[in-house]
């Protein structure tokens, strides 16, 4: 799992991101937390994954590149919209991967 330096955080979980990150990394259960990650399928922009799904031992976590945390499904959709809007406003394109790579200054 790789975490984006400038993580997008949903309003309902601001200030709790370190604790949530620790729980995700240690397979602790959280009912309503979703992660936003760069898409595993090149035809998509982003993936939204329930933290419950990440608790499965066979889940391929090592390939995840997490760019956001949301405190529920609806908040996750809002966060995805914000990420894509930020990308489009700053680049005129929807290439989220390239935008985040440039914002970070190195590879995501």
Short mmCIF file of N, CA, C and O in Angstrom, two decimals:
data_model
loop_
_atom_site.label_atom_id
_atom_site.label_comp_id
_atom_site.label_asym_id
_atom_site.label_seq_id
_atom_site.Cartn_x
_atom_site.Cartn_y
_atom_site.Cartn_z
N UNK A 1 0.83 -1.17 0.00
CA UNK A 1 0.00 0.00 0.00
C UNK A 1 0.88 1.24 0.00
O UNK A 1 1.82 1.34 0.77
N UNK A 2 0.56 2.17 -0.88
CA UNK A 2 1.26 3.45 -0.89
C UNK A 2 0.22 4.54 -0.67
O UNK A 2 -0.86 4.50 -1.23
N UNK A 3 0.58 5.51 0.15
CA UNK A 3 -0.31 6.60 0.50
C UNK A 3 0.17 7.89 -0.17
O UNK A 3 1.35 8.23 -0.09
N UNK A 4 -0.73 8.59 -0.81
CA UNK A 4 -0.44 9.87 -1.43
C UNK A 4 -0.09 10.89 -0.34
O UNK A 4 -0.74 10.95 0.70
N UNK A 5 0.94 11.68 -0.57
CA UNK A 5 1.40 12.66 0.43
C UNK A 5 0.32 13.69 0.79
O UNK A 5 0.20 14.08 1.94
N UNK A 6 -0.41 14.14 -0.20
CA UNK A 6 -1.44 15.17 0.00
C UNK A 6 -2.81 14.50 -0.06
O UNK A 6 -3.63 14.80 -0.93
N UNK A 7 -3.06 13.61 0.87
CA UNK A 7 -4.27 12.80 0.92
C UNK A 7 -5.53 13.66 0.93
O UNK A 7 -5.61 14.64 1.66
N UNK A 8 -6.49 13.31 0.09
CA UNK A 8 -7.81 13.95 0.12
C UNK A 8 -8.57 13.32 1.28
O UNK A 8 -8.63 12.09 1.40
N UNK A 9 -9.18 14.15 2.12
CA UNK A 9 -9.88 13.67 3.31
C UNK A 9 -11.31 14.19 3.29
O UNK A 9 -11.53 15.40 3.14
N UNK A 10 -12.28 13.30 3.53
CA UNK A 10 -13.68 13.70 3.63
C UNK A 10 -13.92 14.52 4.88
O UNK A 10 -13.24 14.34 5.89
N UNK A 11 -14.91 15.40 4.82
CA UNK A 11 -15.22 16.31 5.93
C UNK A 11 -15.52 15.56 7.24
O UNK A 11 -15.11 15.99 8.30
N UNK A 12 -16.22 14.45 7.16
CA UNK A 12 -16.65 13.76 8.39
C UNK A 12 -15.52 13.08 9.14
O UNK A 12 -15.69 12.70 10.29
N UNK A 13 -14.36 12.92 8.50
CA UNK A 13 -13.26 12.22 9.17
C UNK A 13 -12.00 13.07 9.30
O UNK A 13 -10.95 12.57 9.69
N UNK A 14 -12.12 14.36 9.02
CA UNK A 14 -10.96 15.25 9.19
C UNK A 14 -10.50 15.21 10.63
O UNK A 14 -11.29 15.22 11.56
N UNK A 15 -9.19 15.13 10.81
CA UNK A 15 -8.60 15.05 12.13
C UNK A 15 -8.46 13.63 12.64
O UNK A 15 -7.81 13.38 13.64
N UNK A 16 -9.05 12.66 11.93
CA UNK A 16 -9.00 11.26 12.33
C UNK A 16 -8.18 10.41 11.35
O UNK A 16 -8.11 9.20 11.49
N UNK A 17 -7.59 11.07 10.37
CA UNK A 17 -6.94 10.32 9.29
C UNK A 17 -5.78 9.45 9.73
O UNK A 17 -5.58 8.35 9.19
N UNK A 18 -5.00 9.88 10.72
CA UNK A 18 -3.88 9.05 11.18
C UNK A 18 -4.39 7.76 11.82
O UNK A 18 -3.85 6.69 11.58
N UNK A 19 -5.42 7.88 12.64
CA UNK A 19 -6.00 6.70 13.29
C UNK A 19 -6.62 5.76 12.26
O UNK A 19 -6.43 4.54 12.33
N UNK A 20 -7.33 6.32 11.30
CA UNK A 20 -7.96 5.51 10.25
C UNK A 20 -6.89 4.83 9.40
O UNK A 20 -7.01 3.65 9.08
N UNK A 21 -5.86 5.56 9.06
CA UNK A 21 -4.77 4.98 8.26
C UNK A 21 -4.14 3.79 9.01
O UNK A 21 -3.90 2.75 8.43
N UNK A 22 -3.89 3.97 10.32
CA UNK A 22 -3.32 2.90 11.13
C UNK A 22 -4.24 1.68 11.11
O UNK A 22 -3.78 0.55 10.95
N UNK A 23 -5.53 1.91 11.27
CA UNK A 23 -6.49 0.79 11.27
C UNK A 23 -6.50 0.06 9.93
O UNK A 23 -6.55 -1.16 9.89
N UNK A 24 -6.44 0.80 8.85
CA UNK A 24 -6.42 0.16 7.53
C UNK A 24 -5.16 -0.67 7.37
O UNK A 24 -5.21 -1.81 6.89
N UNK A 25 -4.04 -0.14 7.78
CA UNK A 25 -2.77 -0.86 7.65
C UNK A 25 -2.70 -2.09 8.55
O UNK A 25 -1.92 -3.00 8.29
N UNK A 26 -3.49 -2.13 9.63
CA UNK A 26 -3.47 -3.24 10.58
C UNK A 26 -4.75 -4.08 10.56
O UNK A 26 -5.02 -4.81 11.51
N UNK A 27 -5.52 -3.99 9.48
CA UNK A 27 -6.73 -4.79 9.28
C UNK A 27 -7.77 -4.66 10.40
O UNK A 27 -8.46 -5.61 10.72
N UNK A 28 -7.87 -3.49 11.00
CA UNK A 28 -8.91 -3.25 12.00
C UNK A 28 -10.18 -2.82 11.26
O UNK A 28 -10.11 -2.08 10.28
N UNK A 29 -11.30 -3.28 11.72
CA UNK A 29 -12.56 -3.01 11.04
C UNK A 29 -13.10 -1.62 11.27
O UNK A 29 -13.03 -1.09 12.37
N UNK A 30 -13.61 -1.04 10.21
CA UNK A 30 -14.31 0.25 10.26
C UNK A 30 -15.50 0.13 9.31
O UNK A 30 -15.31 -0.16 8.14
N UNK A 31 -16.68 0.35 9.81
CA UNK A 31 -17.86 0.10 9.02
C UNK A 31 -18.08 1.04 7.85
O UNK A 31 -18.46 0.61 6.78
N UNK A 32 -17.85 2.31 8.05
CA UNK A 32 -18.26 3.25 7.01
C UNK A 32 -17.12 3.99 6.31
O UNK A 32 -17.36 4.97 5.64
N UNK A 33 -15.90 3.54 6.44
CA UNK A 33 -14.78 4.23 5.81
C UNK A 33 -14.50 3.61 4.43
O UNK A 33 -14.49 2.40 4.27
N UNK A 34 -14.29 4.50 3.48
CA UNK A 34 -13.95 4.09 2.12
C UNK A 34 -12.62 4.72 1.76
O UNK A 34 -12.31 5.83 2.16
N UNK A 35 -11.84 4.00 0.99
CA UNK A 35 -10.61 4.58 0.46
C UNK A 35 -10.82 4.88 -1.02
O UNK A 35 -11.59 4.20 -1.70
N UNK A 36 -10.15 5.92 -1.47
CA UNK A 36 -10.14 6.26 -2.88
C UNK A 36 -8.72 5.96 -3.36
O UNK A 36 -7.74 6.44 -2.77
N UNK A 37 -8.61 5.14 -4.38
CA UNK A 37 -7.30 4.72 -4.88
C UNK A 37 -7.23 4.93 -6.39
O UNK A 37 -8.26 4.99 -7.07
N UNK A 38 -6.01 5.03 -6.88
CA UNK A 38 -5.84 5.06 -8.34
C UNK A 38 -6.39 3.75 -8.89
O UNK A 38 -6.29 2.70 -8.26
N UNK A 39 -6.99 3.83 -10.04
CA UNK A 39 -7.71 2.68 -10.60
C UNK A 39 -6.80 1.49 -10.87
O UNK A 39 -5.68 1.64 -11.36
N UNK A 40 -7.30 0.33 -10.54
CA UNK A 40 -6.58 -0.91 -10.84
C UNK A 40 -6.76 -1.30 -12.30
O UNK A 40 -5.97 -2.03 -12.85
N UNK A 41 -7.82 -0.79 -12.93
CA UNK A 41 -8.11 -1.04 -14.33
C UNK A 41 -7.76 0.23 -15.12
O UNK A 41 -8.28 1.30 -14.81
N UNK A 42 -6.92 0.15 -16.12
CA UNK A 42 -6.50 1.35 -16.85
C UNK A 42 -7.64 2.07 -17.56
O UNK A 42 -7.49 3.22 -17.96
N UNK A 43 -8.80 1.43 -17.73
CA UNK A 43 -9.95 2.07 -18.37
C UNK A 43 -10.72 2.97 -17.40
O UNK A 43 -11.62 3.69 -17.81
N UNK A 44 -10.41 2.90 -16.11
CA UNK A 44 -11.10 3.70 -15.09
C UNK A 44 -10.19 4.80 -14.57
O UNK A 44 -8.97 4.75 -14.75
N UNK A 45 -10.77 5.77 -13.87
CA UNK A 45 -9.99 6.85 -13.28
C UNK A 45 -9.58 6.51 -11.85
O UNK A 45 -8.43 6.66 -11.47
N UNK A 46 -10.56 6.08 -11.04
CA UNK A 46 -10.33 5.84 -9.62
C UNK A 46 -11.13 4.63 -9.16
O UNK A 46 -12.11 4.25 -9.78
N UNK A 47 -10.70 4.04 -8.05
CA UNK A 47 -11.46 2.98 -7.38
C UNK A 47 -11.90 3.49 -6.02
O UNK A 47 -11.14 4.19 -5.34
N UNK A 48 -13.11 3.13 -5.62
CA UNK A 48 -13.58 3.41 -4.27
C UNK A 48 -13.81 2.06 -3.61
O UNK A 48 -14.59 1.24 -4.10
N UNK A 49 -13.11 1.82 -2.51
CA UNK A 49 -13.10 0.50 -1.88
C UNK A 49 -13.49 0.64 -0.41
O UNK A 49 -12.90 1.45 0.31
N UNK A 50 -14.41 -0.19 0.02
CA UNK A 50 -14.81 -0.20 1.43
C UNK A 50 -13.66 -0.76 2.27
O UNK A 50 -13.01 -1.72 1.88
N UNK A 51 -13.44 -0.16 3.43
CA UNK A 51 -12.39 -0.66 4.31
C UNK A 51 -12.69 -2.08 4.76
O UNK A 51 -11.78 -2.83 5.09
N UNK A 52 -13.96 -2.47 4.76
CA UNK A 52 -14.33 -3.85 5.11
C UNK A 52 -13.75 -4.83 4.10
O UNK A 52 -13.30 -5.91 4.45
N UNK A 53 -13.74 -4.42 2.84
CA UNK A 53 -13.20 -5.27 1.78
C UNK A 53 -11.70 -5.47 1.95
O UNK A 53 -11.16 -6.54 1.67
N UNK A 54 -11.03 -4.45 2.44
CA UNK A 54 -9.58 -4.53 2.63
C UNK A 54 -9.18 -5.51 3.73
O UNK A 54 -8.02 -5.92 3.80
N UNK A 55 -10.11 -5.88 4.59
CA UNK A 55 -9.81 -6.80 5.69
C UNK A 55 -9.60 -8.24 5.21
O UNK A 55 -9.05 -9.06 5.92
N UNK A 56 -10.03 -8.53 3.98
CA UNK A 56 -9.85 -9.88 3.45
C UNK A 56 -8.37 -10.16 3.24
O UNK A 56 -7.64 -9.35 2.67
N UNK A 57 -7.94 -11.29 3.70
CA UNK A 57 -6.51 -11.64 3.60
C UNK A 57 -6.00 -11.70 2.17
O UNK A 57 -4.86 -11.38 1.90
N UNK A 58 -6.86 -12.13 1.26
CA UNK A 58 -6.43 -12.30 -0.13
C UNK A 58 -6.50 -11.00 -0.94
O UNK A 58 -6.10 -10.98 -2.10
N UNK A 59 -6.96 -9.92 -0.33
CA UNK A 59 -7.08 -8.67 -1.08
C UNK A 59 -5.68 -8.15 -1.45
O UNK A 59 -4.82 -8.06 -0.58
N UNK A 60 -5.46 -7.79 -2.71
CA UNK A 60 -4.12 -7.35 -3.15
C UNK A 60 -3.79 -5.91 -2.72
O UNK A 60 -3.73 -4.99 -3.53
N UNK A 61 -3.54 -5.71 -1.46
CA UNK A 61 -3.29 -4.37 -0.91
C UNK A 61 -1.96 -3.78 -1.34
O UNK A 61 -1.81 -2.56 -1.41
N UNK A 62 -0.98 -4.62 -1.63
CA UNK A 62 0.35 -4.09 -1.94
C UNK A 62 0.36 -3.24 -3.21
O UNK A 62 1.25 -2.41 -3.38
N UNK A 63 -0.62 -3.39 -4.08
CA UNK A 63 -0.66 -2.60 -5.31
C UNK A 63 -1.49 -1.32 -5.19
O UNK A 63 -1.51 -0.52 -6.12
N UNK A 64 -2.14 -1.13 -4.06
CA UNK A 64 -3.00 0.04 -3.88
C UNK A 64 -2.19 1.32 -3.76
O UNK A 64 -1.17 1.36 -3.07
N UNK A 65 -2.66 2.36 -4.42
CA UNK A 65 -2.10 3.70 -4.28
C UNK A 65 -3.23 4.59 -3.81
O UNK A 65 -4.05 5.07 -4.59
N UNK A 66 -3.29 4.78 -2.50
CA UNK A 66 -4.41 5.46 -1.87
C UNK A 66 -4.22 6.97 -1.93
O UNK A 66 -3.20 7.50 -1.50
N UNK A 67 -5.26 7.65 -2.44
CA UNK A 67 -5.19 9.10 -2.57
C UNK A 67 -6.26 9.82 -1.75
O UNK A 67 -6.25 11.04 -1.65
N UNK A 68 -7.19 9.04 -1.16
CA UNK A 68 -8.24 9.70 -0.39
C UNK A 68 -8.91 8.77 0.60
O UNK A 68 -8.88 7.55 0.44
N UNK A 69 -9.51 9.38 1.64
CA UNK A 69 -10.28 8.65 2.65
C UNK A 69 -11.61 9.36 2.82
O UNK A 69 -11.66 10.59 2.92
N UNK A 70 -12.68 8.58 2.87
CA UNK A 70 -14.02 9.14 3.03
C UNK A 70 -14.76 8.42 4.14
O UNK A 70 -14.56 7.24 4.37
N UNK A 71 -15.64 9.16 4.81
CA UNK A 71 -16.41 8.62 5.92
C UNK A 71 -17.76 8.09 5.52
O UNK A 71 -18.73 8.25 6.25
N UNK A 72 -17.89 7.50 4.38
CA UNK A 72 -19.14 6.92 3.91
C UNK A 72 -19.17 6.90 2.40
O UNK A 72 -18.36 7.56 1.72
N UNK A 73 -20.14 6.16 1.85
CA UNK A 73 -20.25 6.02 0.41
C UNK A 73 -20.49 7.36 -0.28
O UNK A 73 -19.80 7.72 -1.23
N UNK A 74 -21.49 8.11 0.21
CA UNK A 74 -21.81 9.40 -0.42
C UNK A 74 -20.64 10.37 -0.35
O UNK A 74 -20.36 11.09 -1.31
N UNK A 75 -19.96 10.38 0.79
CA UNK A 75 -18.79 11.24 0.92
C UNK A 75 -17.69 10.79 -0.03
O UNK A 75 -16.95 11.63 -0.57
N UNK A 76 -17.57 9.51 -0.25
CA UNK A 76 -16.60 8.98 -1.21
C UNK A 76 -16.87 9.46 -2.62
O UNK A 76 -15.96 9.86 -3.34
N UNK A 77 -18.15 9.46 -3.00
CA UNK A 77 -18.54 9.96 -4.33
C UNK A 77 -18.20 11.45 -4.44
O UNK A 77 -17.67 11.90 -5.46
N UNK A 78 -18.47 12.21 -3.38
CA UNK A 78 -18.14 13.64 -3.38
C UNK A 78 -16.62 13.85 -3.50
O UNK A 78 -16.17 14.75 -4.22
N UNK A 79 -15.86 13.03 -2.82
CA UNK A 79 -14.40 13.14 -2.87
C UNK A 79 -13.87 12.82 -4.26
O UNK A 79 -12.98 13.51 -4.78
N UNK A 80 -14.41 11.79 -4.87
CA UNK A 80 -14.02 11.43 -6.24
C UNK A 80 -14.34 12.58 -7.19
O UNK A 80 -13.52 12.96 -8.03
N UNK A 81 -15.52 13.17 -7.02
CA UNK A 81 -15.91 14.31 -7.84
C UNK A 81 -14.93 15.46 -7.66
O UNK A 81 -14.50 16.10 -8.63
N UNK A 82 -14.53 15.72 -6.42
CA UNK A 82 -13.58 16.79 -6.13
C UNK A 82 -12.22 16.53 -6.78
O UNK A 82 -11.62 17.42 -7.36
N UNK A 83 -11.75 15.28 -6.68
CA UNK A 83 -10.45 14.92 -7.26
C UNK A 83 -10.46 15.11 -8.77
O UNK A 83 -9.54 15.71 -9.36
N UNK A 84 -11.51 14.63 -9.42
CA UNK A 84 -11.61 14.75 -10.87
C UNK A 84 -11.77 16.22 -11.27
O UNK A 84 -11.16 16.69 -12.23
N UNK A 85 -12.57 16.97 -10.50
CA UNK A 85 -12.75 18.40 -10.78
C UNK A 85 -11.43 19.16 -10.61
O UNK A 85 -11.09 19.98 -11.46
N UNK A 86 -10.70 18.88 -9.53
CA UNK A 86 -9.38 19.50 -9.34
C UNK A 86 -8.46 19.21 -10.52
O UNK A 86 -7.76 20.09 -11.02
N UNK A 87 -8.47 17.96 -10.95
CA UNK A 87 -7.64 17.55 -12.08
C UNK A 87 -8.02 18.33 -13.33
O UNK A 87 -7.16 18.89 -14.01
N UNK A 88 -9.31 18.37 -13.61
CA UNK A 88 -9.78 19.05 -14.83
C UNK A 88 -9.52 20.55 -14.77
O UNK A 88 -9.06 21.14 -15.76
N UNK A 89 -9.77 21.17 -13.62
CA UNK A 89 -9.56 22.61 -13.47
C UNK A 89 -8.09 23.00 -13.66
O UNK A 89 -7.79 24.08 -14.16
N UNK A 90 -7.18 22.13 -13.24
CA UNK A 90 -5.76 22.44 -13.30
C UNK A 90 -5.06 21.98 -14.57
O UNK A 90 -3.95 22.45 -14.87
N UNK A 91 -5.67 21.03 -15.28
CA UNK A 91 -4.99 20.50 -16.47
C UNK A 91 -5.83 20.56 -17.75
O UNK A 91 -5.29 20.38 -18.83
N UNK A 92 -7.15 20.72 -17.61
CA UNK A 92 -8.02 20.66 -18.78
C UNK A 92 -8.25 19.24 -19.25
O UNK A 92 -8.77 19.01 -20.33
N UNK A 93 -7.87 18.27 -18.42
CA UNK A 93 -7.97 16.85 -18.76
C UNK A 93 -8.44 16.10 -17.51
O UNK A 93 -8.49 16.67 -16.43
N UNK A 94 -8.74 14.83 -17.68
CA UNK A 94 -9.15 14.01 -16.53
C UNK A 94 -8.13 12.94 -16.19
O UNK A 94 -8.45 11.95 -15.54
N UNK A 95 -6.90 13.15 -16.59
CA UNK A 95 -5.83 12.19 -16.29
C UNK A 95 -5.37 12.38 -14.85
O UNK A 95 -4.41 13.09 -14.56
N UNK A 96 -6.08 11.75 -13.92
CA UNK A 96 -5.84 11.91 -12.49
C UNK A 96 -4.43 11.46 -12.12
O UNK A 96 -3.74 12.14 -11.35
N UNK A 97 -3.98 10.35 -12.66
CA UNK A 97 -2.66 9.82 -12.32
C UNK A 97 -1.56 10.85 -12.61
O UNK A 97 -0.72 11.15 -11.77
N UNK A 98 -1.57 11.41 -13.81
CA UNK A 98 -0.54 12.38 -14.20
C UNK A 98 -0.64 13.64 -13.34
O UNK A 98 0.38 14.17 -12.90
N UNK A 99 -1.86 14.11 -13.10
CA UNK A 99 -2.05 15.31 -12.28
C UNK A 99 -1.49 15.11 -10.88
O UNK A 99 -0.75 15.94 -10.37
N UNK A 100 -1.82 13.99 -10.24
CA UNK A 100 -1.34 13.75 -8.88
C UNK A 100 0.17 13.57 -8.85
O UNK A 100 0.83 14.00 -7.91
N UNK A 101 0.71 12.96 -9.88
CA UNK A 101 2.15 12.77 -9.97
C UNK A 101 2.85 14.14 -10.05
O UNK A 101 3.84 14.38 -9.38
N UNK A 102 2.29 15.04 -10.85
CA UNK A 102 2.87 16.38 -10.98
C UNK A 102 2.71 17.18 -9.69
O UNK A 102 3.61 17.92 -9.30
N UNK A 103 1.57 17.04 -9.02
CA UNK A 103 1.33 17.77 -7.77
C UNK A 103 2.29 17.32 -6.67
O UNK A 103 2.71 18.09 -5.84
N UNK A 104 2.61 16.06 -6.70
CA UNK A 104 3.51 15.50 -5.68
C UNK A 104 4.96 15.85 -5.97
O UNK A 104 5.79 15.93 -5.07
N UNK A 105 5.28 15.97 -7.26
CA UNK A 105 6.65 16.29 -7.63
C UNK A 105 7.47 15.05 -7.92
O UNK A 105 8.61 15.12 -8.31
N UNK A 106 6.86 13.86 -7.74
CA UNK A 106 7.52 12.59 -8.07
C UNK A 106 6.43 11.56 -8.30
O UNK A 106 5.26 11.87 -8.26
N UNK A 107 6.80 10.32 -8.49
CA UNK A 107 5.84 9.26 -8.75
C UNK A 107 4.93 9.00 -7.58
O UNK A 107 5.34 9.03 -6.46
N UNK A 108 3.62 8.75 -7.89
CA UNK A 108 2.66 8.39 -6.85
C UNK A 108 2.70 6.91 -6.58
O UNK A 108 3.12 6.14 -7.36
#
